[in-house]
Short mmCIF file of C-alpha atoms in Angstrom, two decimals:
data_model
loop_
_atom_site.label_atom_id
_atom_site.label_comp_id
_atom_site.label_asym_id
_atom_site.label_seq_id
_atom_site.Cartn_x
_atom_site.Cartn_y
_atom_site.Cartn_z
CA MET A 1 250.66 143.59 62.52
CA SER A 2 247.52 144.40 64.23
CA LEU A 3 248.75 144.54 67.97
CA SER A 4 251.78 146.23 66.50
CA SER A 5 249.93 148.78 64.62
CA GLY A 6 248.02 149.74 67.82
CA PHE A 7 251.28 150.34 69.66
CA LEU A 8 252.74 152.03 66.97
CA SER A 9 249.63 154.51 66.66
CA ALA A 10 249.29 155.12 70.30
CA GLY A 11 252.86 155.68 70.74
CA PHE A 12 253.06 158.13 68.07
CA CYS A 13 250.11 160.07 69.35
CA TYR A 14 251.27 160.13 72.89
CA THR A 15 254.62 161.55 71.93
CA GLN A 16 252.75 164.20 69.81
CA LYS A 17 250.88 165.17 72.93
CA ILE A 18 247.61 164.12 70.98
CA GLU A 19 244.36 163.84 73.20
CA HIS A 20 242.87 160.56 73.11
CA TRP A 21 245.96 158.86 72.06
CA PHE A 22 244.76 155.61 73.46
CA LEU A 23 241.73 155.53 71.38
CA TYR A 24 243.76 156.23 68.08
CA GLY A 25 245.65 152.93 68.99
CA LEU A 26 242.64 150.98 69.61
CA PHE A 27 240.95 152.29 66.36
CA ALA A 28 244.18 151.03 64.60
CA PHE A 29 244.09 147.80 66.60
CA PHE A 30 240.55 146.72 65.57
CA SER A 31 240.38 148.25 62.17
CA THR A 32 243.43 146.15 61.43
CA ILE A 33 241.86 142.91 62.70
CA ALA A 34 238.86 143.48 60.81
CA VAL A 35 240.66 144.08 57.52
CA TYR A 36 243.36 141.54 57.88
CA ASN A 37 240.89 138.65 58.82
CA GLY A 38 238.21 139.96 56.27
CA GLN A 39 240.84 139.56 53.46
CA ARG A 40 241.84 136.07 54.94
CA LEU A 41 238.05 134.81 54.77
CA PHE A 42 237.69 136.06 51.09
CA LYS A 43 241.08 134.45 50.14
CA ALA A 44 239.79 130.96 51.61
CA ILE A 45 236.75 131.24 49.54
CA GLU A 46 238.91 132.02 46.50
CA SER A 47 241.91 129.76 46.84
CA LYS A 48 242.39 126.34 48.45
CA ASP A 49 245.87 125.58 47.82
CA LYS A 50 247.34 126.56 51.13
CA GLU A 51 247.25 124.85 54.68
CA TRP A 52 246.43 128.12 56.40
CA LEU A 53 243.45 128.84 54.35
CA LEU A 54 242.31 125.42 55.45
CA TRP A 55 242.32 126.52 59.16
CA VAL A 56 240.44 129.86 58.11
CA ARG A 57 237.76 127.82 56.47
CA ASN A 58 237.37 125.48 59.30
CA HIS A 59 237.07 128.70 61.52
CA ARG A 60 235.23 130.98 59.36
CA PHE A 61 232.49 131.76 61.90
CA LEU A 62 234.81 132.61 64.60
CA LEU A 63 236.70 134.74 62.30
CA LEU A 64 233.43 136.23 60.85
CA PHE A 65 232.20 137.22 64.37
CA LEU A 66 235.82 138.57 64.93
CA VAL A 67 235.49 140.77 61.88
CA ALA A 68 232.16 141.95 62.86
CA ILE A 69 232.87 142.94 66.25
CA SER A 70 236.25 144.58 65.14
CA SER A 71 234.30 146.64 62.37
CA ILE A 72 231.76 147.74 64.56
CA LEU A 73 234.26 148.96 67.23
CA SER A 74 236.48 150.60 64.67
CA ILE A 75 233.45 152.52 63.21
CA ILE A 76 232.29 153.53 66.67
CA LEU A 77 236.00 154.58 67.70
CA PHE A 78 236.29 156.65 64.33
CA PHE A 79 233.19 158.58 64.89
CA ILE A 80 234.28 159.51 68.43
CA LEU A 81 237.71 160.77 67.17
CA ASP A 82 236.31 162.47 63.84
CA LYS A 83 236.37 166.25 64.47
CA GLN A 84 234.60 166.80 60.84
CA ILE A 85 237.71 167.43 59.14
CA GLN A 86 236.36 166.72 55.42
CA ILE A 87 239.96 165.72 54.18
CA VAL A 88 239.75 162.61 56.48
CA TYR A 89 236.87 161.15 54.42
CA PRO A 90 238.53 160.83 51.16
CA LEU A 91 241.71 159.33 52.83
CA PHE A 92 239.60 156.70 54.45
CA ALA A 93 237.78 156.01 51.42
CA PHE A 94 241.03 155.31 49.64
CA VAL A 95 242.08 153.05 52.29
CA SER A 96 238.67 151.23 52.09
CA ILE A 97 238.89 150.72 48.42
CA VAL A 98 242.63 149.47 48.87
CA SER A 99 241.53 147.03 51.44
CA ILE A 100 238.71 145.62 49.51
CA LEU A 101 240.59 145.51 46.06
CA TYR A 102 243.79 144.25 47.58
CA VAL A 103 242.16 140.86 47.40
CA VAL A 104 238.78 141.21 45.31
CA ARG A 105 239.60 140.60 41.58
CA ILE A 106 238.24 143.03 38.93
CA LYS A 107 238.85 141.54 35.40
CA GLY A 108 240.61 138.69 36.66
CA ARG A 109 243.18 140.91 38.87
CA ASN A 110 243.24 142.56 42.28
CA MET A 111 245.69 145.27 43.35
CA ARG A 112 247.98 142.93 45.05
CA GLU A 113 248.96 141.82 41.67
CA LEU A 114 249.36 145.20 40.22
CA PRO A 115 252.87 145.59 38.99
CA TYR A 116 255.26 147.95 40.99
CA ILE A 117 252.64 149.50 43.05
CA LYS A 118 251.70 146.87 45.81
CA ILE A 119 254.10 148.11 48.63
CA HIS A 120 253.35 151.61 47.99
CA LEU A 121 249.49 151.00 48.48
CA ILE A 122 250.44 149.27 51.81
CA ALA A 123 252.70 152.04 52.93
CA ILE A 124 250.38 154.73 52.07
CA SER A 125 247.42 153.02 53.69
CA TRP A 126 249.33 152.41 56.84
CA VAL A 127 250.43 156.00 57.00
CA ILE A 128 246.93 157.29 56.64
CA VAL A 129 245.77 155.11 59.53
CA LEU A 130 248.44 155.37 61.85
CA ILE A 131 249.87 159.00 61.26
CA LEU A 132 247.91 161.11 59.02
CA PHE A 133 244.67 160.58 60.57
CA PRO A 134 245.54 161.62 64.12
CA LEU A 135 247.85 164.46 62.91
CA ILE A 136 245.17 165.97 60.43
CA ASN A 137 242.22 165.45 62.89
CA GLU A 138 244.03 166.93 65.84
CA GLU A 139 247.08 169.20 65.22
CA TRP A 140 247.23 169.70 61.43
CA ASP A 141 250.41 171.86 60.30
CA SER A 142 252.78 171.50 57.33
CA PHE A 143 255.94 170.65 59.62
CA ARG A 144 254.24 167.54 61.10
CA MET A 145 253.74 166.29 57.62
CA GLY A 146 257.44 165.22 57.80
CA TYR A 147 256.55 162.45 60.17
CA ALA A 148 254.20 161.14 57.56
CA PHE A 149 257.07 160.70 55.13
CA ALA A 150 259.18 159.22 57.98
CA PHE A 151 256.84 156.62 58.45
CA TYR A 152 256.26 156.00 55.06
CA LEU A 153 259.86 155.01 54.54
CA TYR A 154 259.55 153.04 57.51
CA VAL A 155 256.56 150.95 56.28
CA LEU A 156 258.40 150.24 52.99
CA ALA A 157 261.38 148.94 55.17
CA MET A 158 259.24 146.67 57.14
CA THR A 159 257.25 145.50 53.94
CA ILE A 160 260.09 144.41 51.66
CA PRO A 161 261.04 141.43 53.94
CA PHE A 162 257.51 140.02 53.34
CA ASP A 163 257.71 140.44 49.59
CA ILE A 164 261.23 138.53 49.88
CA ARG A 165 259.25 135.71 51.89
CA ASP A 166 256.68 135.63 49.14
CA VAL A 167 259.11 135.79 45.87
CA LYS A 168 258.58 131.82 45.57
CA TYR A 169 254.93 132.50 45.37
CA ASP A 170 254.28 135.93 43.63
CA HIS A 171 253.73 135.75 39.84
CA ILE A 172 256.59 137.23 37.87
CA ASN A 173 254.35 139.87 36.45
CA GLN A 174 253.81 141.59 39.84
CA LYS A 175 257.05 142.95 39.70
CA THR A 176 257.75 143.22 43.38
CA ILE A 177 261.07 144.74 44.41
CA PRO A 178 262.84 141.25 45.26
CA GLN A 179 261.68 140.29 41.59
CA LEU A 180 263.08 143.40 40.17
CA ILE A 181 266.30 143.86 41.60
CA GLY A 182 267.20 140.57 43.53
CA ILE A 183 266.84 139.50 47.07
CA MET A 184 270.14 140.91 48.19
CA ASN A 185 269.56 144.32 46.71
CA ALA A 186 266.07 144.31 48.14
CA LYS A 187 267.44 143.79 51.66
CA ILE A 188 269.94 146.56 50.94
CA LEU A 189 267.05 148.92 50.06
CA SER A 190 265.07 147.78 52.99
CA VAL A 191 267.95 148.65 55.31
CA PHE A 192 268.43 152.19 53.60
CA PHE A 193 264.81 152.98 53.91
CA LEU A 194 265.11 152.08 57.68
CA LEU A 195 268.07 154.31 58.09
CA ALA A 196 266.45 157.06 56.21
CA PHE A 197 263.55 156.77 58.55
CA PHE A 198 266.05 156.96 61.57
CA LEU A 199 267.81 160.06 60.39
CA LEU A 200 264.75 161.73 59.37
CA ILE A 201 262.78 161.12 62.71
CA ILE A 202 265.59 162.10 64.83
CA VAL A 203 265.87 165.27 62.96
CA LEU A 204 261.97 165.75 63.75
CA ASP A 205 262.12 164.62 67.20
CA PRO A 206 265.84 164.93 68.68
CA ARG A 207 264.49 163.46 71.98
CA LEU A 208 264.58 160.00 70.45
CA THR A 209 268.34 160.19 70.27
CA LEU A 210 268.19 159.76 74.10
CA ASN A 211 265.52 156.95 74.15
CA VAL A 212 267.50 153.74 74.40
CA TYR A 213 264.29 151.57 73.55
CA PHE A 214 263.89 153.25 70.47
CA ILE A 215 267.34 152.78 69.40
CA LEU A 216 267.54 149.29 70.46
CA SER A 217 264.33 148.59 68.28
CA VAL A 218 266.10 150.36 65.24
CA ILE A 219 269.18 148.14 65.82
CA LEU A 220 267.03 145.02 66.11
CA GLN A 221 265.19 145.64 62.89
CA PHE A 222 268.27 146.52 61.11
CA PHE A 223 269.63 143.05 61.99
CA LEU A 224 266.31 141.30 61.14
CA LEU A 225 266.20 142.87 57.75
CA LEU A 226 269.82 141.99 57.28
CA PHE A 227 269.33 138.35 57.92
CA MET A 228 266.13 138.15 55.90
CA ASN A 229 266.08 135.58 52.95
CA GLU A 230 263.38 133.78 51.00
CA LYS A 231 263.46 130.77 53.27
CA ARG A 232 262.37 132.67 56.36
CA GLY A 233 258.64 131.68 57.50
CA ASP A 234 255.79 133.28 59.02
CA PHE A 235 257.33 133.03 62.54
CA TYR A 236 260.34 135.11 61.50
CA CYS A 237 258.16 137.64 59.42
CA ALA A 238 254.77 137.85 61.48
CA GLY A 239 256.44 137.00 64.74
CA LEU A 240 259.95 138.76 65.14
CA ILE A 241 259.54 141.57 62.47
CA ASP A 242 256.01 142.44 63.51
CA GLY A 243 257.16 142.08 66.89
CA ALA A 244 259.81 144.61 66.48
CA ILE A 245 257.39 146.90 64.99
CA GLY A 246 255.37 146.84 68.28
CA LEU A 247 258.78 147.42 70.29
CA MET A 248 259.19 150.49 68.10
CA GLY A 249 255.68 151.71 69.08
CA LEU A 250 256.11 150.84 72.63
CA SER A 251 259.55 152.85 72.80
CA PHE A 252 257.55 156.02 72.10
CA PHE A 253 255.91 155.74 75.34
CA LEU A 254 259.16 155.80 77.15
CA ILE A 255 260.53 159.17 75.92
#
């Protein structure tokens, strides 16, 4: 979701007339690359039972270099953008802790394995990086907080398909949404979250009702969610669904 997150962050900031919108997109892009690849390097050390982890281990020096460069660039961008708004620091401390403890085990368990809360940790972290950081840092007001809630619903909608894909791997004690309510009901819930996002975001920004690309991206994601099942692989999830998220971000430039 690294490229998609960059488009989504930059597109949102662009429509909000936020100065240096492209830097927020780059910050989201590089920080996501650093976190995702860092987590995979750790998983490759901890676990050896998946083929993609073998690829990670065989290319660990390349990935370490990528993590180091991306981390440095994201830190530089953060301090370029940061306007000494104090609330930003605890928010990013939260994101950093979640990113580390999502894979690092304490007393035999990481945050990914905690029952009920995994999807919410993911959604809150994304909303902080993509939405709250630029809004608080640049144009804080209570009305704009509605955007944070709208995108929280959006990330929930886009995360449920990955839990559906992983239902055959996740331990039953994780109690993910597909485990709790079944795959069909999880799909219905993800569609509901997407529609709730759509209704809320067009109330906040009515211009989007005239944006053909935005409407098409929502329709595309609606059908991707509708046809999701536990047999779908990485191409469907990491390719099509993540790609649709990138299209969503791109559509904001075309308002």
